[in-house]
Short mmCIF file of C-alpha atoms in Angstrom, two decimals:
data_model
loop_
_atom_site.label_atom_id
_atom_site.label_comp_id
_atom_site.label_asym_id
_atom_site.label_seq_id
_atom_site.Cartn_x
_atom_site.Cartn_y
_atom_site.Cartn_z
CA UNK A 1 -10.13 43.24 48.16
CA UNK A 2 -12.76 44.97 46.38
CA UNK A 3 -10.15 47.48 45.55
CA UNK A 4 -8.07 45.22 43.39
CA UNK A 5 -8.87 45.50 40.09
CA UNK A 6 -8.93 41.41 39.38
CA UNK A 7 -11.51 41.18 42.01
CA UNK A 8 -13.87 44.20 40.55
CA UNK A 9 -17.81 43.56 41.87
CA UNK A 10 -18.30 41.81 38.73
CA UNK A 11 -15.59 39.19 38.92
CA UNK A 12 -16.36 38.63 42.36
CA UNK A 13 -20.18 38.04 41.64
CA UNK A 14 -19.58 35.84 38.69
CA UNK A 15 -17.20 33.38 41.58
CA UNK A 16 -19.82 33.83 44.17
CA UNK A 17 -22.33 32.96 41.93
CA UNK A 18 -20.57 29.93 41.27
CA UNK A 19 -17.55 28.83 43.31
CA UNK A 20 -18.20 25.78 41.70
CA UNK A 21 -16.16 27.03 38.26
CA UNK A 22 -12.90 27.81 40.49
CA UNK A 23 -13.03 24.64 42.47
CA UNK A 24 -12.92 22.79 39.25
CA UNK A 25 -9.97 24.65 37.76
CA UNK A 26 -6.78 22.71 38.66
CA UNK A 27 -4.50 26.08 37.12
CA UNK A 28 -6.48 28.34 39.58
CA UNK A 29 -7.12 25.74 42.78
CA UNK A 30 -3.11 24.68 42.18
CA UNK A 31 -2.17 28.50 42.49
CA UNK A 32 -4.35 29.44 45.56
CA UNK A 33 -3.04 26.34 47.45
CA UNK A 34 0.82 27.49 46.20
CA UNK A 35 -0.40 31.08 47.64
CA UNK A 36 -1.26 30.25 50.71
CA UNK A 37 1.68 27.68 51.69
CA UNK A 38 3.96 30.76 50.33
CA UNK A 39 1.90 32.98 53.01
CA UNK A 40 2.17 30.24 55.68
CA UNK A 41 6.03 30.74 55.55
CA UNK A 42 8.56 28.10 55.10
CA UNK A 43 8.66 26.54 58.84
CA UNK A 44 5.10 25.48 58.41
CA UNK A 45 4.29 22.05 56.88
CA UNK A 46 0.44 21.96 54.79
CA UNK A 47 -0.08 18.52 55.23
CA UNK A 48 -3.41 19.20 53.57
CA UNK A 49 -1.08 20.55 50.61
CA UNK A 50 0.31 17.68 50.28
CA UNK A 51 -1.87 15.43 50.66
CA UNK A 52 -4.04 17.53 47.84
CA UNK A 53 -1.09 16.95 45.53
CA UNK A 54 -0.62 13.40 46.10
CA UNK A 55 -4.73 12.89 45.43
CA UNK A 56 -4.09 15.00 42.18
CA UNK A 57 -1.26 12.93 41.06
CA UNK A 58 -3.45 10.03 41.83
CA UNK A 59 -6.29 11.54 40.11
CA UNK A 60 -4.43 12.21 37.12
CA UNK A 61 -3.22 8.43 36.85
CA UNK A 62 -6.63 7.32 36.80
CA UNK A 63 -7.51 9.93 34.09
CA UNK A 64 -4.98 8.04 32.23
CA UNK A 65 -6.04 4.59 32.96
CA UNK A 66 -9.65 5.37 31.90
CA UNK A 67 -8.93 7.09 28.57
CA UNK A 68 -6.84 4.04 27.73
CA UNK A 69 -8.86 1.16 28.48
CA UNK A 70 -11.51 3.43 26.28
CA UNK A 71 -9.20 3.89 23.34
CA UNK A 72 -8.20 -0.23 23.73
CA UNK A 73 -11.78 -0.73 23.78
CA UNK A 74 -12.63 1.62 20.83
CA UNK A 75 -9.57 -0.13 19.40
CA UNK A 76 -10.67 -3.63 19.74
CA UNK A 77 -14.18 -3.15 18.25
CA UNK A 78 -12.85 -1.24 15.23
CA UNK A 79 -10.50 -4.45 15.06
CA UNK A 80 -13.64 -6.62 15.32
CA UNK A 81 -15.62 -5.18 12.83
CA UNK A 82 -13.11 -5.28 10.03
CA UNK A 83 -12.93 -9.28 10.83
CA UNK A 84 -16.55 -10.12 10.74
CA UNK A 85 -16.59 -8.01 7.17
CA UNK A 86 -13.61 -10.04 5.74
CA UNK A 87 -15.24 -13.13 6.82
CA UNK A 88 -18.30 -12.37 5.51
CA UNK A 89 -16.74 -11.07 2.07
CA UNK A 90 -14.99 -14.61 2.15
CA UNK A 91 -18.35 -16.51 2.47
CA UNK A 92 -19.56 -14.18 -0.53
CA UNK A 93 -17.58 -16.27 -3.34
CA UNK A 94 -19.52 -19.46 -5.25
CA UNK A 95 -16.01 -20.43 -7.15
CA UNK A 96 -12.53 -20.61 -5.67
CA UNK A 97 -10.73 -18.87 -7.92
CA UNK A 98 -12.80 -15.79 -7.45
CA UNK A 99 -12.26 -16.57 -3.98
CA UNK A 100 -9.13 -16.37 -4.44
CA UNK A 101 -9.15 -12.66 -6.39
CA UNK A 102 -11.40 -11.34 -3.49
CA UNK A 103 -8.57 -12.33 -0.79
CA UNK A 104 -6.00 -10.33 -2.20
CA UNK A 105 -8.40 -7.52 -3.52
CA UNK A 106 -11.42 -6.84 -1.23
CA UNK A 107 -10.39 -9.12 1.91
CA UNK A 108 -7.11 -7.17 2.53
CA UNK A 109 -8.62 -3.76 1.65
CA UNK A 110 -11.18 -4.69 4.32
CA UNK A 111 -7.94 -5.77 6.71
CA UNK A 112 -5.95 -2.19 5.74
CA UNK A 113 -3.19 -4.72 4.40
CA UNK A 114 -0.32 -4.40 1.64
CA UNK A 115 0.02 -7.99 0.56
CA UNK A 116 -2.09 -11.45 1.31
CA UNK A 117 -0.46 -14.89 0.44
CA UNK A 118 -1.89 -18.23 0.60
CA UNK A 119 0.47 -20.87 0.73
CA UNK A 120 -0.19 -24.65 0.06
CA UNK A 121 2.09 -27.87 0.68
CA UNK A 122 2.43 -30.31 -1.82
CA UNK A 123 4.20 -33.28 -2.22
CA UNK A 124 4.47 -32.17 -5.97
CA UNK A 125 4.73 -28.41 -6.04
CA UNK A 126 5.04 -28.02 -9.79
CA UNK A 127 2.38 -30.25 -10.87
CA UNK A 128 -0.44 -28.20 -12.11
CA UNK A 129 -0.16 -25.55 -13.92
CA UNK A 130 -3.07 -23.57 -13.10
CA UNK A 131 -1.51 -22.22 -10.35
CA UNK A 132 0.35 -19.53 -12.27
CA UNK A 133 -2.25 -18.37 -12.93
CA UNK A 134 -2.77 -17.36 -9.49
CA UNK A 135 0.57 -16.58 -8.57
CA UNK A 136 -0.43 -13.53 -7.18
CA UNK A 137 -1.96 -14.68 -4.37
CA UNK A 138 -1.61 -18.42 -4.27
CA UNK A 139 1.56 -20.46 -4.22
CA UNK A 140 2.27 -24.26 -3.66
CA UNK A 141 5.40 -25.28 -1.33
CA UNK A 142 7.13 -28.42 -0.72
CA UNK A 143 6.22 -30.58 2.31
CA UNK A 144 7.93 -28.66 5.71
CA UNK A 145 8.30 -25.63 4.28
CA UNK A 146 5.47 -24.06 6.24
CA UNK A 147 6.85 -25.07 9.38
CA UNK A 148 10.44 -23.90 8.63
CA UNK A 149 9.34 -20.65 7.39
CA UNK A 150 7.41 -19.89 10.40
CA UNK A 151 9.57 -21.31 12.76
CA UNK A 152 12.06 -19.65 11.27
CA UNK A 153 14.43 -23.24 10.83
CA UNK A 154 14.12 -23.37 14.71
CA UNK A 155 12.83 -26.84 16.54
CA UNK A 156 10.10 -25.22 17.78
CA UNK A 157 6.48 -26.16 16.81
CA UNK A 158 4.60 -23.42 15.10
CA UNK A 159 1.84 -21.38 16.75
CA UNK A 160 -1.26 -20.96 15.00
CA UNK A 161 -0.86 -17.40 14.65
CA UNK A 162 3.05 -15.69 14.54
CA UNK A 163 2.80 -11.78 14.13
CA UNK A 164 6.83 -10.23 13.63
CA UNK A 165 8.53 -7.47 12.02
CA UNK A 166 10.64 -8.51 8.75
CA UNK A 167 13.19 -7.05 6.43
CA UNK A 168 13.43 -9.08 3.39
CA UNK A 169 14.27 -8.81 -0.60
CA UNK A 170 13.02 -12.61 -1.03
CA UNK A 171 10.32 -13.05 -2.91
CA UNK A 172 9.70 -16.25 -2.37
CA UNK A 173 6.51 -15.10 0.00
CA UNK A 174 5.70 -11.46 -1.04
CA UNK A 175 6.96 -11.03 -4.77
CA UNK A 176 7.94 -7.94 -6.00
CA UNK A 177 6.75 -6.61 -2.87
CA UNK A 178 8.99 -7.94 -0.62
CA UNK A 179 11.51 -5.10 -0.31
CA UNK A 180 8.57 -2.95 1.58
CA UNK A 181 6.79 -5.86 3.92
CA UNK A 182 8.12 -5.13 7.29
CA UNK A 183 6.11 -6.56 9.23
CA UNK A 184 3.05 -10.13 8.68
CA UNK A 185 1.03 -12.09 10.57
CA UNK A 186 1.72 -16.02 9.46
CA UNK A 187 -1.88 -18.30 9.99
CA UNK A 188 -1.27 -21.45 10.43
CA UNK A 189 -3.86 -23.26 8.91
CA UNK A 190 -4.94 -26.95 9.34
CA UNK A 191 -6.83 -28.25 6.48
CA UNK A 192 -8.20 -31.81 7.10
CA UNK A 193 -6.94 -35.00 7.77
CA UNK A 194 -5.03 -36.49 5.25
CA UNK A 195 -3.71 -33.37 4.07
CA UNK A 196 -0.51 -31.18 4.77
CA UNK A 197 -0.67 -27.67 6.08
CA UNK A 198 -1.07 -24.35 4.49
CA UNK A 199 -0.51 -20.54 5.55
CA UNK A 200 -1.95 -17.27 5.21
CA UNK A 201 0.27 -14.52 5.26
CA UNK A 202 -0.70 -10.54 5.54
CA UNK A 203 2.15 -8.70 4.75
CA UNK A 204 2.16 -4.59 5.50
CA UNK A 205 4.77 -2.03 5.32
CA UNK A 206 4.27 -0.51 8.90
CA UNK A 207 7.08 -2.14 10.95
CA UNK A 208 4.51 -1.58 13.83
CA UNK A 209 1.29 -3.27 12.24
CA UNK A 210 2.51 -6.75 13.33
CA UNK A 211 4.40 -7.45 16.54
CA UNK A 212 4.67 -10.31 18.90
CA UNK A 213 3.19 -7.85 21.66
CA UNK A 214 -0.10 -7.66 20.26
CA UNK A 215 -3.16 -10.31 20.98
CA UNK A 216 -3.94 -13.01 18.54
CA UNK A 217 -7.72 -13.17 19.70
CA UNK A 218 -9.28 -12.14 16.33
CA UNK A 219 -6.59 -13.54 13.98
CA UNK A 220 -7.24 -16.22 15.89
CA UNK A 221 -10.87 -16.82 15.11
CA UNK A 222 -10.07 -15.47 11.63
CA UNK A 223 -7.99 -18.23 11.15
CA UNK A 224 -10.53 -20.96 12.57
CA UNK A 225 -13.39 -19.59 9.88
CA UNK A 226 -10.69 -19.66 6.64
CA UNK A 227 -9.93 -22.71 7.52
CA UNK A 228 -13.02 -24.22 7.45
CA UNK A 229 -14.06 -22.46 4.18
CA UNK A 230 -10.78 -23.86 3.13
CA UNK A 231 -11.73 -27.39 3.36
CA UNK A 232 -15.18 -26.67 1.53
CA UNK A 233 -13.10 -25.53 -1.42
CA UNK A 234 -10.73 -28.90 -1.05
CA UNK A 235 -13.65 -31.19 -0.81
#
């Protein structure tokens, strides 16, 4: 062997000084185990070849496993963080309408999305004219249309939080942005006794930023805080 030139005194001091490094190589320990089965001949069976590849295979899988529950982890906190800062940026205003300014400006910066909508029932949607000036951000529905829009005219009651993908030119939700929104997350929001509904809408042009697969957890909570700051404001 010590004629070969791949196994020259100093290659073969540098693995006998640690055997370790080769042991840990999968390329090198996978091509030793394939030598010596191809030595063994093909009548013989290495059942400890096999059962090396199966524990590999296994070993790999869990590899797998672990680096995603990190990156869901990793994902979740990021997720986490950006709520508590909207939150707190929402707690920030001492008048509604710059409230109002800072939920379609710093809120969905914070929330990395394209379009935020507040939507309020009223049993007299054109009655006060102040609201153009907040068209923008804020618009006032008639009674039930909350319910249809998220139910999408089905029977079905509402969840508190609906995440879908959408392709839509109506801009009866998104205004002139409507043609890109493909995908929101509706928050259904409960505002007091005695009064109707309203909604939240973010609105982004990744089809994949919204989808029914995802958890509801934090949008969730979200949801519970706006509404209560919500009926501060309506007080």
């Amino acid at each position: 062997m010590s004629s070969d030139p791949l196994l020259n005194d100093d290659v073969r001091s540098k693995i006998m000084s640690d055997p370790s490094a080769v042991l840990e190589d999968k390329d090198i320990m996978r091509a030793l185990v394939a030598a010596n089965e191809r030595s063994a001949g093909d009548n013989v069976v290495d059942l400890r070849g096999i059962a090396m590849d199966r524990l590999e295979a296994r070993l790999d899988r869990l590899e797998d496993t672990h680096r995603n529950v990190i990156a869901a982890a990793y994902e979740n906190l990021a997720g986490t963080n950006q709520i508590h800062r909207a939150i707190l940026r929402l707690m920030d205003a001492t008048r509604f309408e710059p409230f109002l300014q800072d939920l379609r400006g710093e809120v969905c910066d914070i929330l990395r999305v394209d379009s935020v909508r507040l939507v309020l029932e009223s049993a007299d949607p054109e009655g006060d004219p102040a609201i153009a000036k907040l068209s923008d951000v804020l618009s006032v529905a008639e009674a039930g249309f909350i319910q249809n829009y998220i139910s999408m005219g089905r029977s079905a009651p509402a969840r508190q939080v609906t995440l879908r993908q959408v392709s839509t030119d109506d801009p009866e939700i998104f205004g002139e942005k409507a043609p890109y929104i493909r995908s929101e997350a509706c928050l259904r929001l409960d505002l007091g006794v005695g009064r109707l509904p309203g909604m939240l809408v973010f609105g982004a042009e990744d089809p994949h930023q919204f989808t029914p697969q995802q958890g509801t957890d934090l949008l969730i909570f979200f949801t519970g805080v706006f509404e209560r700051v919500m009926r501060r404001w309506l007080d």
